[in-house]
XYZ file of C-alpha atoms in Angstrom:
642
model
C 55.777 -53.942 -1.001
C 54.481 -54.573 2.307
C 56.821 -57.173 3.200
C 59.027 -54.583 2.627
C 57.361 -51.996 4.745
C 57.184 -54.674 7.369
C 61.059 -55.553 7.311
C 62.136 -51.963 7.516
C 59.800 -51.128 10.362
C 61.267 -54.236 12.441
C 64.352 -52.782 11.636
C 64.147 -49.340 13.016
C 62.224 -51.324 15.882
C 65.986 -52.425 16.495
C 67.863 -49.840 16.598
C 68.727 -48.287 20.399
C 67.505 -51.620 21.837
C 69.916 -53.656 23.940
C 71.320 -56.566 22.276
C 71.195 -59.302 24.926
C 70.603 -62.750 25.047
C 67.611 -64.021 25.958
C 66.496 -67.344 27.983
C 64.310 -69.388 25.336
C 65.030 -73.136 28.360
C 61.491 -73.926 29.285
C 61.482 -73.103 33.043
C 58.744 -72.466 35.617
C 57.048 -69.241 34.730
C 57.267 -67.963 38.226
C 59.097 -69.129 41.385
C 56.720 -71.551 43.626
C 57.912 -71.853 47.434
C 58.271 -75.190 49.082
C 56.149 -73.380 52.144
C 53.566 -71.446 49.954
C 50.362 -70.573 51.929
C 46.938 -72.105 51.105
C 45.213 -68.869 50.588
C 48.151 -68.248 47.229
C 46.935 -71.340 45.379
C 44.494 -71.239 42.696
C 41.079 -73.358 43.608
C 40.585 -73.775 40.017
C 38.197 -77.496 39.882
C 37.444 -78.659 35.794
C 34.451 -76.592 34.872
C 32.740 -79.093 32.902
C 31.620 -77.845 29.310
C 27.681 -77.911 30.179
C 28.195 -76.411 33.169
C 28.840 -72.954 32.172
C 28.344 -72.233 28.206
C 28.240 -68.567 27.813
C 28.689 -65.385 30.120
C 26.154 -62.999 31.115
C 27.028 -61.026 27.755
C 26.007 -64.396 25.397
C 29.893 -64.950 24.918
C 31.520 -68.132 24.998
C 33.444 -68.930 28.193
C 35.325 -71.646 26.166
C 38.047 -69.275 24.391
C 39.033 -72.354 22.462
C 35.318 -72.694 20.612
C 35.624 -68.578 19.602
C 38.971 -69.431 17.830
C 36.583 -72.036 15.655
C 39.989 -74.254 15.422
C 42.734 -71.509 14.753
C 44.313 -72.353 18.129
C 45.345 -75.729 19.626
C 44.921 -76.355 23.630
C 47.838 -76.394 25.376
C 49.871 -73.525 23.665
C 52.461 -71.920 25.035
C 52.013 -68.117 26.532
C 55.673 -67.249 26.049
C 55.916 -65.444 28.684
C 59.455 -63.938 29.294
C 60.775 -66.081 25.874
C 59.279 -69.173 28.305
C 58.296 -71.833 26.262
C 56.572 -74.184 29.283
C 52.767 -74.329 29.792
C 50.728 -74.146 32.464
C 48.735 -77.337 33.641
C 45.557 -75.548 35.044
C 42.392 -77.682 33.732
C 40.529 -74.499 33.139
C 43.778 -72.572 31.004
C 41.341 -71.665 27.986
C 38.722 -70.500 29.355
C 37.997 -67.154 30.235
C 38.821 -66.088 34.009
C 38.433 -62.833 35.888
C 38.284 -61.108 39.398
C 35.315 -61.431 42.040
C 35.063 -58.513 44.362
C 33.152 -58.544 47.563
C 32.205 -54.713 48.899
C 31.134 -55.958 51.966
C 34.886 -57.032 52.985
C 36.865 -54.578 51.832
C 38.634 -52.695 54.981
C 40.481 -49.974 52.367
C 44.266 -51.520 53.530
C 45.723 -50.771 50.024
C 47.145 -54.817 50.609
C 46.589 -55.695 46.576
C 47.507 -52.345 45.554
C 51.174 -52.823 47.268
C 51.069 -56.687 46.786
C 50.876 -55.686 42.751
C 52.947 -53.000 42.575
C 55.733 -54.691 44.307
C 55.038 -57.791 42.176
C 55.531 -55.456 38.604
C 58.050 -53.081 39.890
C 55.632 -50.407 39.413
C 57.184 -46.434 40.790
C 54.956 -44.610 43.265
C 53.409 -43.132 40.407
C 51.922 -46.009 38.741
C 49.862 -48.579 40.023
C 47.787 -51.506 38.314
C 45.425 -52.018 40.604
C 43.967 -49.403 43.110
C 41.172 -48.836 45.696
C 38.966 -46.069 45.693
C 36.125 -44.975 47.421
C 32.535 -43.938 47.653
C 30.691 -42.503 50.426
C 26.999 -41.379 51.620
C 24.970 -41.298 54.666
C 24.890 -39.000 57.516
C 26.373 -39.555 61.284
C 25.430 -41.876 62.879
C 24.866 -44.045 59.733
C 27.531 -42.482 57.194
C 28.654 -45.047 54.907
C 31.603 -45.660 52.825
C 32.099 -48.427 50.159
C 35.707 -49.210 49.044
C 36.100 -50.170 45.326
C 39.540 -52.491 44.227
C 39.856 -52.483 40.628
C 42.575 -53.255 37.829
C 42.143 -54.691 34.302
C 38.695 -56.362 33.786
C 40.185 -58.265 31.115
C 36.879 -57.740 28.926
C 35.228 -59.425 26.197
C 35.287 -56.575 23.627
C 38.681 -54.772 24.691
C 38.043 -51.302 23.290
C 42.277 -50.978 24.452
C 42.777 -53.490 21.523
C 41.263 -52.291 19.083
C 42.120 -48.304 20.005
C 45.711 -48.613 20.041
C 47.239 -47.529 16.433
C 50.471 -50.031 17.711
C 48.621 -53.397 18.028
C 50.732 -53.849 21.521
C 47.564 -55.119 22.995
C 46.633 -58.912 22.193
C 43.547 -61.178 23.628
C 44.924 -64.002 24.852
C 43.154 -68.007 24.632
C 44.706 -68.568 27.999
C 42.396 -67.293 30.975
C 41.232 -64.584 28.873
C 43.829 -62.335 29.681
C 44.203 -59.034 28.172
C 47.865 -58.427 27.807
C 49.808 -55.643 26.633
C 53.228 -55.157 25.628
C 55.093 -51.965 27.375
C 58.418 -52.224 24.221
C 55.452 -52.203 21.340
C 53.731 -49.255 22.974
C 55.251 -45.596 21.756
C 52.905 -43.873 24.783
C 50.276 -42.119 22.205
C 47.852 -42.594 25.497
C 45.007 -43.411 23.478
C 44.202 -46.591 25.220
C 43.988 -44.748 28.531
C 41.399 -42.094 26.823
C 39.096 -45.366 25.626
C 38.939 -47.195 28.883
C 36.181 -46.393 31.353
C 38.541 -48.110 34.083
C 41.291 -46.230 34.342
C 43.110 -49.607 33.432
C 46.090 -48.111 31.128
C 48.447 -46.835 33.115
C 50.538 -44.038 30.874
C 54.241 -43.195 32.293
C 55.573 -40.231 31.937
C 58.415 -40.978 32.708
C 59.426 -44.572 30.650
C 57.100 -42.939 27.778
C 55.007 -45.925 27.216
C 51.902 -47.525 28.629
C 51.460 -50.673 31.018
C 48.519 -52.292 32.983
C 47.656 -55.606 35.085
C 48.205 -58.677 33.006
C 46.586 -61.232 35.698
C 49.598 -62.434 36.876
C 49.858 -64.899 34.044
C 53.091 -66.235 35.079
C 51.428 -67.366 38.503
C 48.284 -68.564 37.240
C 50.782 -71.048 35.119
C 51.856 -72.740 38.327
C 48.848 -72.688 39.910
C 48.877 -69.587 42.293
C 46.098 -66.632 42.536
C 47.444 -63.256 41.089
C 49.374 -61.275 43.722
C 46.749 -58.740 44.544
C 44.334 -61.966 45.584
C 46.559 -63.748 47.456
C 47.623 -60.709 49.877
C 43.963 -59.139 50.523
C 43.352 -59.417 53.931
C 40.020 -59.208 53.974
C 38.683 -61.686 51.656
C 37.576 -59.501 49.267
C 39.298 -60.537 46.197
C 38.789 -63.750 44.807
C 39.667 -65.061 41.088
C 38.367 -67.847 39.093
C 36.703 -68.614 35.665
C 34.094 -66.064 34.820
C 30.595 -66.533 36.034
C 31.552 -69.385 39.115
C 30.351 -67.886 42.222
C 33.383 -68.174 44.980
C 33.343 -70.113 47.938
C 30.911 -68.464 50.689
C 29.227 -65.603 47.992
C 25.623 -64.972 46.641
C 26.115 -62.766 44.067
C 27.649 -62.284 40.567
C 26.792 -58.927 39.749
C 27.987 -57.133 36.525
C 27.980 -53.518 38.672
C 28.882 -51.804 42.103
C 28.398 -47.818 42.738
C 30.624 -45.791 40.815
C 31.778 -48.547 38.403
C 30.827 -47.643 34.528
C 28.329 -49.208 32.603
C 29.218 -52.603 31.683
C 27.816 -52.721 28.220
C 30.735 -50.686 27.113
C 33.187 -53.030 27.240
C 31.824 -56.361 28.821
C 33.973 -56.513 31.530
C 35.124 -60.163 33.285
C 34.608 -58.736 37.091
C 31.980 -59.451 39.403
C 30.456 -58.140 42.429
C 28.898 -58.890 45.475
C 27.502 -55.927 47.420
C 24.761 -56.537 50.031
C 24.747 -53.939 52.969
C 22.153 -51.738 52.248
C 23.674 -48.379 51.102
C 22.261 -44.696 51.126
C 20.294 -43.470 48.704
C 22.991 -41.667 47.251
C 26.846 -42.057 47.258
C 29.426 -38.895 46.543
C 32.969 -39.588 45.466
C 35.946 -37.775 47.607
C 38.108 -36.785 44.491
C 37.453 -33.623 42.414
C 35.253 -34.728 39.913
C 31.998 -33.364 40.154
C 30.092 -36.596 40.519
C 28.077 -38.850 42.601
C 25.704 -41.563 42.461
C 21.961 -41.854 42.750
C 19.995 -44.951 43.327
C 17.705 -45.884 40.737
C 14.288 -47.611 41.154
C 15.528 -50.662 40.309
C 18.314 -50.308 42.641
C 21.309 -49.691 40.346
C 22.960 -46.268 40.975
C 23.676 -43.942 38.254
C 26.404 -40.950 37.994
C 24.975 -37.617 37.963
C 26.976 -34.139 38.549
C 27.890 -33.275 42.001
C 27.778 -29.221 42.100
C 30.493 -29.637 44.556
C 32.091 -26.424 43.431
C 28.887 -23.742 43.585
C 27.816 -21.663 40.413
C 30.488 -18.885 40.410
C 32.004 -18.188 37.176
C 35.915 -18.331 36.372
C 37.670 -17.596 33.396
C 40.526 -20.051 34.922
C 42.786 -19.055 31.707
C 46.222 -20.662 32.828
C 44.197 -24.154 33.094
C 43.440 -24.190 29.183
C 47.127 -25.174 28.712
C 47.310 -29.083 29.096
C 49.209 -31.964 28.148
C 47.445 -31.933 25.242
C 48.389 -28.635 23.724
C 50.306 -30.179 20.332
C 46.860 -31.892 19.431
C 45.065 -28.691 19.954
C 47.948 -27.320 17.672
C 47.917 -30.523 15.698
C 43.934 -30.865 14.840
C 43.106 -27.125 13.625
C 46.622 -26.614 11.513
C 45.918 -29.379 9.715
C 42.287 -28.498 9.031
C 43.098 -24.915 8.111
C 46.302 -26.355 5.295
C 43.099 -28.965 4.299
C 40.678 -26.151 3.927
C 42.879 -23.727 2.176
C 44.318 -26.313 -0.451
C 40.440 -27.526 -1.348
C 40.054 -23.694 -2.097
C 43.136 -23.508 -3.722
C 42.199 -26.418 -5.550
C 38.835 -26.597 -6.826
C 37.565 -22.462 -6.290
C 38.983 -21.600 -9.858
C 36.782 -24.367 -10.974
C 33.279 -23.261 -8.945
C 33.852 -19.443 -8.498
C 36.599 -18.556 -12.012
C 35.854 -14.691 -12.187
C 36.666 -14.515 -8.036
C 39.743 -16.807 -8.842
C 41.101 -15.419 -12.096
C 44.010 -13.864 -11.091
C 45.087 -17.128 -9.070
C 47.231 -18.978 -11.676
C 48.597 -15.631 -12.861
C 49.662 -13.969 -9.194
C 52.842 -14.814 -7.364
C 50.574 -15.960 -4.146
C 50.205 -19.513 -4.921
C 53.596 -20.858 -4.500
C 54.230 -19.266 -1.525
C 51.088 -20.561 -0.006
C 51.765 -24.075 -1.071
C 54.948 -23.636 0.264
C 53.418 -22.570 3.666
C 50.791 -25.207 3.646
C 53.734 -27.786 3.512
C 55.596 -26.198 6.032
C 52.351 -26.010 8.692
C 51.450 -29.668 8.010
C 54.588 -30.507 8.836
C 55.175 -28.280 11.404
C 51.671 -29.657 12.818
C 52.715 -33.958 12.080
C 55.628 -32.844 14.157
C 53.819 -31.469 16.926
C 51.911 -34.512 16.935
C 54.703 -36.828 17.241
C 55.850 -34.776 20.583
C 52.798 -36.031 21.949
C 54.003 -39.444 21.687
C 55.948 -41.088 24.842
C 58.450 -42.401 22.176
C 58.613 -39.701 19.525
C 61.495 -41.682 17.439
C 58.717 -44.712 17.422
C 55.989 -42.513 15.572
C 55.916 -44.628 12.402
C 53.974 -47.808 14.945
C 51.397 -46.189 14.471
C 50.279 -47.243 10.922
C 49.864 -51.274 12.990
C 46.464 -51.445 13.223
C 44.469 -50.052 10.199
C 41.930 -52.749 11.119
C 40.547 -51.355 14.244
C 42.312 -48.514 15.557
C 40.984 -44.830 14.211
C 43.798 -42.913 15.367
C 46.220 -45.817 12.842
C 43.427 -44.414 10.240
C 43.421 -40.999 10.793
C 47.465 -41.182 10.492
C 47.391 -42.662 7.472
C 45.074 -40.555 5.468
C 46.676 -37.302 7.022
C 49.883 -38.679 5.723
C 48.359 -39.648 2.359
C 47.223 -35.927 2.339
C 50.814 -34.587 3.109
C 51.872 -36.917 0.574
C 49.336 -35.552 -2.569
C 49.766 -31.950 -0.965
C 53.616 -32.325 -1.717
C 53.588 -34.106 -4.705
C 51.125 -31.585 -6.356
C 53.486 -28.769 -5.292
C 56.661 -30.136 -7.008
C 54.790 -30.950 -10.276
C 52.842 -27.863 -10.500
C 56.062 -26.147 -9.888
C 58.336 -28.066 -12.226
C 55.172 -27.627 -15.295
C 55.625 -23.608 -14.519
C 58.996 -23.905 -15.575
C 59.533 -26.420 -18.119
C 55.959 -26.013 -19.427
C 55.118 -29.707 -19.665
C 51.700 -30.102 -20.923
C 52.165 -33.525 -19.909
C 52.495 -33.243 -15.907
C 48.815 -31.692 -16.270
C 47.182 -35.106 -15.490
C 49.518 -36.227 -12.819
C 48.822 -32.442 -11.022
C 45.110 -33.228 -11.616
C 45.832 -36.947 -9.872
C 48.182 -35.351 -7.152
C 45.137 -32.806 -6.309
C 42.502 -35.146 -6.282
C 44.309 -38.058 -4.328
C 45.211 -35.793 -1.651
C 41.819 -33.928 -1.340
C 39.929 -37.818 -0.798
C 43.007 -38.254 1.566
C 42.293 -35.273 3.759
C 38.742 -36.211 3.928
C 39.589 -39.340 5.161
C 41.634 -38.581 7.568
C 39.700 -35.592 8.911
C 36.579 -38.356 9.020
C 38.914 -40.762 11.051
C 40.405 -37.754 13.042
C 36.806 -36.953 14.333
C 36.221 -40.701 14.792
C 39.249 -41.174 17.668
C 36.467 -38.852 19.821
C 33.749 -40.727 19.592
C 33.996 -42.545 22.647
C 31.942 -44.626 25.348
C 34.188 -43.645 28.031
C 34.025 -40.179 27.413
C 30.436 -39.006 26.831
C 31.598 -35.118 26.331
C 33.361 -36.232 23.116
C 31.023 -38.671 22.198
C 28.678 -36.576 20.085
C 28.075 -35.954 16.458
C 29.617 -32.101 17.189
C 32.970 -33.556 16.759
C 32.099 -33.779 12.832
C 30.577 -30.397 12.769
C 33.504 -28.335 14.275
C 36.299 -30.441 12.913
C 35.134 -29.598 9.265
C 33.961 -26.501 10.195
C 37.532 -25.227 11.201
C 38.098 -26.710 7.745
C 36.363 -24.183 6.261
C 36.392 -21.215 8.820
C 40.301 -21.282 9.732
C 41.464 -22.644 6.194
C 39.638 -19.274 4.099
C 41.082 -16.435 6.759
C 44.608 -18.177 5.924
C 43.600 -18.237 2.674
C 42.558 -14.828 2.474
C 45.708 -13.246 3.849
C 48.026 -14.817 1.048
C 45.126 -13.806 -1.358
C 45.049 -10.318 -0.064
C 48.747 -9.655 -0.052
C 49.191 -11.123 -4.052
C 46.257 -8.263 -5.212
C 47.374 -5.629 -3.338
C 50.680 -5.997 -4.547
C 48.968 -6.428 -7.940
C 46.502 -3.342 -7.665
C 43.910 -5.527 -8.009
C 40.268 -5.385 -6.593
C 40.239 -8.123 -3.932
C 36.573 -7.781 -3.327
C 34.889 -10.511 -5.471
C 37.413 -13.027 -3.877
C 36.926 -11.462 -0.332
C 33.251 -12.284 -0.874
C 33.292 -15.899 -1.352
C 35.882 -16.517 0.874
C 34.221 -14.475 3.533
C 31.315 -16.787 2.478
C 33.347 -20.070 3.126
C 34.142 -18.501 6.950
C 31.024 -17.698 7.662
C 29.754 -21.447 6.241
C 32.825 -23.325 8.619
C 31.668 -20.866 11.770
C 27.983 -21.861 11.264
C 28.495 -25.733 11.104
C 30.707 -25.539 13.984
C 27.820 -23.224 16.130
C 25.201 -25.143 15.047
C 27.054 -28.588 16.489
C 28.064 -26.473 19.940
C 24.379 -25.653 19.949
C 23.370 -28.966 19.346
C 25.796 -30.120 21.895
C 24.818 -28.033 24.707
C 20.787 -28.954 24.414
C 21.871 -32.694 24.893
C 24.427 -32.212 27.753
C 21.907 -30.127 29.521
C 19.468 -32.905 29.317
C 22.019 -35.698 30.199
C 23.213 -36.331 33.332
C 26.777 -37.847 34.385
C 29.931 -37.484 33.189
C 28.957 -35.583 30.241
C 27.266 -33.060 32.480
C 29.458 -33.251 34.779
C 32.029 -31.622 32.003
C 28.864 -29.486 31.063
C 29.050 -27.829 34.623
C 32.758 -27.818 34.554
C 32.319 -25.898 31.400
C 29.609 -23.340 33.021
C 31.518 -22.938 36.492
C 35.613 -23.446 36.540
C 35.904 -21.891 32.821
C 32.137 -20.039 32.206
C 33.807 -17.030 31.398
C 36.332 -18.157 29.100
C 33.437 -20.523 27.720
C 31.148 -17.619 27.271
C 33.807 -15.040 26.073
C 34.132 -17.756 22.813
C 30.699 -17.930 22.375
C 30.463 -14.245 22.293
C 33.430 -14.562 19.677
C 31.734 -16.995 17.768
C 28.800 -14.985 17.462
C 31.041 -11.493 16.401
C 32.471 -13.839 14.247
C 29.535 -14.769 12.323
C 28.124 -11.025 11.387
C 31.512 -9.944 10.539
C 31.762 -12.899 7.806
C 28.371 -12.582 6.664
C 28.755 -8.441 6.533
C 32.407 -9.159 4.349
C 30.272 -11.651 2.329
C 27.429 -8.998 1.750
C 29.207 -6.288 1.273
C 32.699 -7.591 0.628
C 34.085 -3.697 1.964
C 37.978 -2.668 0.233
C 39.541 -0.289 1.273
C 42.665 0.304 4.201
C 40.195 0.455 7.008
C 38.039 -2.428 5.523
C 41.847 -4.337 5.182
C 42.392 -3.765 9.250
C 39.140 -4.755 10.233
C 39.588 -8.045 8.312
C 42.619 -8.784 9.760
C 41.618 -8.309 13.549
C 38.570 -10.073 13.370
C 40.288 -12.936 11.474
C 43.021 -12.907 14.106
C 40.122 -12.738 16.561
C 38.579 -15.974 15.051
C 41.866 -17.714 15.257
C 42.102 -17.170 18.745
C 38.531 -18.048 19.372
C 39.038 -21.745 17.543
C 42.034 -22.067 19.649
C 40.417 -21.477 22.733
C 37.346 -23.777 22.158
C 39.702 -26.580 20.724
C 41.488 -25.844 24.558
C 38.672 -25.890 26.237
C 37.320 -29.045 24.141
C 40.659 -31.246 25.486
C 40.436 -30.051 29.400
C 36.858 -30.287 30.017
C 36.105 -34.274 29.474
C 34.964 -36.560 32.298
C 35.953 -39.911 31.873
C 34.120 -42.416 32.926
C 37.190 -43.423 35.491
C 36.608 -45.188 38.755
C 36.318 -43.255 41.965
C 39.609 -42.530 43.580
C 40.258 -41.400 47.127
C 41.366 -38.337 48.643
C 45.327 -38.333 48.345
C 45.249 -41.124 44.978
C 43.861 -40.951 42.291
C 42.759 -37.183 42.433
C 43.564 -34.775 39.650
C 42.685 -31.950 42.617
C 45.487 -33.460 44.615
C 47.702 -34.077 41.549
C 47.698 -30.461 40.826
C 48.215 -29.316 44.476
C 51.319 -31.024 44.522
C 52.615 -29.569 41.512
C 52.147 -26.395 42.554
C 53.540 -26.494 45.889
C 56.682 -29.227 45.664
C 54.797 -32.301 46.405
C 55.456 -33.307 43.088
C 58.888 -33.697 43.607
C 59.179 -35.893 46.200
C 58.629 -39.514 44.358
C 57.035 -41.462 47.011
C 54.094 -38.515 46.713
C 53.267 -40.975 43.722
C 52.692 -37.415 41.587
C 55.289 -36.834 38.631
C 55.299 -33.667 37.013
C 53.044 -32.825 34.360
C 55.738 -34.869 31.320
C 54.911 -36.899 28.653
């Protein structure tokens, strides 16, 4: 069965690709010139085995002895269909870049040098240079920052991306990614702290720095090394100290914390710097010198105290995820009630088999999920590719998350057709597959609302990274899945002349339990960012300033929310007036969960490298869109596509 699965999904891979012919004649991997400078070759000497063991992060420098024997030395890298290998002494062990501060002049040299070398647009670029800056006149400071892939041990890319177009290469480490596998979900460029990924808009897909494999082959230094002027750059295997440097650091101000990823750069920065460097981009960040003379991030209050509600900036690129994530809790939450409340609360559901509501709200369940797995795929660079993203069940939560969401879609639709088909025919036989449908898809949709959660939970972006995920994910579960459940439900008994109130009360209950959970996570979330400091604080502020009004209008709503659920609960109030209130406040709820899940996708920080004033700048980005920039390409600002 899963050859099968395999075959047809290499077929549809197929289909609207080019048909040409490709060159499989071993050939140099790139052109060498009979006049090629000295400073383009690659001083790569034998390291000798005892001479350099491990990295800094206990890993093996030999890639050949972490294989244990699965790969053979001397393997081909097939680059372009090439068959030919490389003859560099050092091919299998891990490389990476060396950057020295102290010489960087800012000229942009490797930035141009790479982008020329990949055909990159003005609007991507592999590598880039960024900048810090302190001091005051006469001693103000800047430090220039050059960075591209790290290439890193534990390549959180890799193991993120649901399409497996990422693979850790034997040969010089490299981290390598395939643009044609890629279907541009952009989750890779949410898990890097580097800014690495680089997702286009325009081609739909994803691509990055792959060390200029194709040079190193024939013994040259990746483009970006050979053309800095300044002897900044220098590349080599991992943990050698270049030619004329002292240090081998793991960090520089303004670069993340290694331990994330274990990244294969190294620095050398020893001018002394101010005690505290700001970055020239919007983010509200800057860097503090520590005791021990490491800087760490904390938030820059760049943009004063003053309170917006800043409503047209909810509305992102990620808009079908907000749209996405709460449908498909709410059609989870309201089938589990469907589901198993006959069996916990009977007298509140004993008009449910015998009403005309259920069918229709199965029918409307189906129709939002898929409505919402749609939405989802519009997210995707390559919409048509969606399917790539069942590749890598082993690592990647977002391949997880797909699959049990699907599973759930699957035992939602199944359950439908056989509860439908036993109303008809009366089979007393379908009862146990109804009873397996149910049951398969509710362990489904907790799955996948587990693994949905999970894709948050990351390094790189500390405002995600916290256990509140959990809480408000199930919590709209519960909250928006029993005021959709209660409209259908209210409709069916008043068309029945039935008293609604014992059902009101325990789904008024199950609101006010999902709107709790989710408060008592925000709560939760809000001591720790106030107590943290960088980029999760610097999202806190963010929070408080650009959008405190909209932030503090939800709360508000989230509060309202609460003693109108736990009143309807109480109470459980019938009536036409009773009916109205109900309706706005669950309407008002809706609108509440949509504006925090909003406000949850625009506010993260990532833990990005510092850009500079005109690259690299979201501020700038956005200027440009609004007044025409944008359109000119060389700006190196697309619109706002995916």
């Amino acid at each position: 069965m899963l050859n099968l699965l395999v075959k047809v999904r290499d077929r549809l891979d197929q289909i609207g690709v080019p048909n040409e012919e490709k060159n499989t004649n071993e050939r140099p991997t790139f052109t060498f010139r009979d006049n090629e400078q000295g400073y383009a070759k690659l001083y790569d000497p034998k390291v000798k085995k005892n001479e350099s063991e491990e990295n800094r992060y206990g890993q093996k420098i030999d890639l050949l002895d972490l294989t244990e024997g699965a790969f053979e030395q001397g393997r081909s890298m097939q680059i372009n269909e090439n068959p030919s290998v490389g003859c560099n002494p050092n091919r299998n062990k891990q490389h990476g870049f060396h950057f020295t501060a102290d010489n960087c002049i800012g000229c942009h040299a490797c930035e141009a040098a790479c982008s020329e070398k990949n055909e990159n647009p003005a609007h991507l670029a592999f590598r880039s240079v960024g900048y810090v800056e302190g001091g005051s006149y006469p001693d103000y400071q800047r430090m220039n920052i050059s960075m591209a892939c790290n290439h890193c041990d534990d390549p959180v890319c890799l193991k993120g991306c649901p399409t497996k177009a990422y693979t850790k290469h034997t040969e010089y480490g490299a981290v390598l990614q395939d643009p044609d596998t890629c279907f541009g979900c952009g989750y890779c460029t949410w898990v890097c702290p580097y800014n690495a990924p680089q997702l286009d808009p325009v081609k739909g897909q994803v691509s990055k720095c792959n060390m200029c494999v194709d040079r190193l082959e024939v013994g040259l230094k990746p483009a970006c090394v050979s053309a800095c002027l300044g002897n900044a750059l220098n590349f080599g295997v991992i943990e050698d100290t270049p030619e004329n440097r002292e240090q081998t650091e793991a960090s520089i101000p303004g670069f993340p914390d290694p331990s994330i990823t274990q990244p294969n750069i190294r620095f050398q920065q020893i001018k002394t710097l101010p005690e505290e460097m700001t970055r020239t981009d919007v983010q509200p960040l800057k860097y503090h010198k520590q005791e021990d003379g490491s800087y760490r991030s904390v938030v820059d209050e760049k943009a004063g105290k003053e309170r917006s509600w800043n409503l047209k900036r909810l509305s992102s690129r990620e808009n079908p995820l907000v749209m996405f994530t709460l449908s498909t809790q709410a059609v989870i939450g309201a089938f589990m009630i469907l589901l198993l409340g006959p069996s916990i609360f009977p007298e509140a559901f004993a008009f449910l088999d015998q009403s005309a509501m259920k069918y229709p709200l199965l029918g409307a369940m189906i129709f939002v999920q898929a409505l919402g797995l749609f939405l989802s795929t519009l997210h995707l660079g390559k919409p048509l590719r969606f399917y790539r993203g069942f590749n890598n069940l082993r690592w990647s939560p977002l391949s997880r998350e797909a699959l049990g969401i699907a599973m759930f879609f699957a035992g939602l639709c199944g359950y439908t057709v056989l509860s439908a088909i036993n109303e008809w025919l009366q089979l007393g036989i379908l009862d146990l597959l109804i009873s397996i449908a149910g049951g398969f898809a509710v362990i489904s949709a907790l799955i996948g609302l587990y693994f949905m959660h999970c894709i948050y939970r990351i390094k790189a972006r500390p405002f995600w990274n916290h256990w509140q995920v959990l809480t408000s994910f199930f919590g709209s579960m519960f909250s928006v899945g029993g005021i959709v459940f209660a409209v259908f439900a209210c409709i069916a008994y008043s068309l029945q002349d039935l008293s609604f109130a014992p059902l009101l009360s325990v789904l008024s209950g199950l609101v006010f339990i999902g709107l709790l959970v989710e408060s008592i996570g925000l709560v939760a979330h809000a001591r720790y960012l106030n107590t943290e400091q960088g980029e999760g604080a610097a999202a806190h502020y963010i929070q408080w300033t650009t959008f405190g009004n909209t932030y503090l209008a939800r709360n508000v709503s989230l509060v309202l929310g609460l003693l109108i659920s736990a009143v309807f609960f109480i109470w459980a109030p019938t009536g036409i007036s009773a009916a109205l209130i109900g309706i706005a406040a669950g309407l008002g709820m809706i609108i509440m969960l949509l504006v925090g899940r909003a406000l949850f996708y625009v506010l993260v920080v990532p833990t990005t490298m510092p850009g500079a004033f005109f690259w690299k700048n979201k501020g700038f980005e956005e200027h440009a869109r609004d007044i025409g920039l944008a359109e000119m390409p060389q700006v190196g600002v697309v619109p706002d596509l995916h």
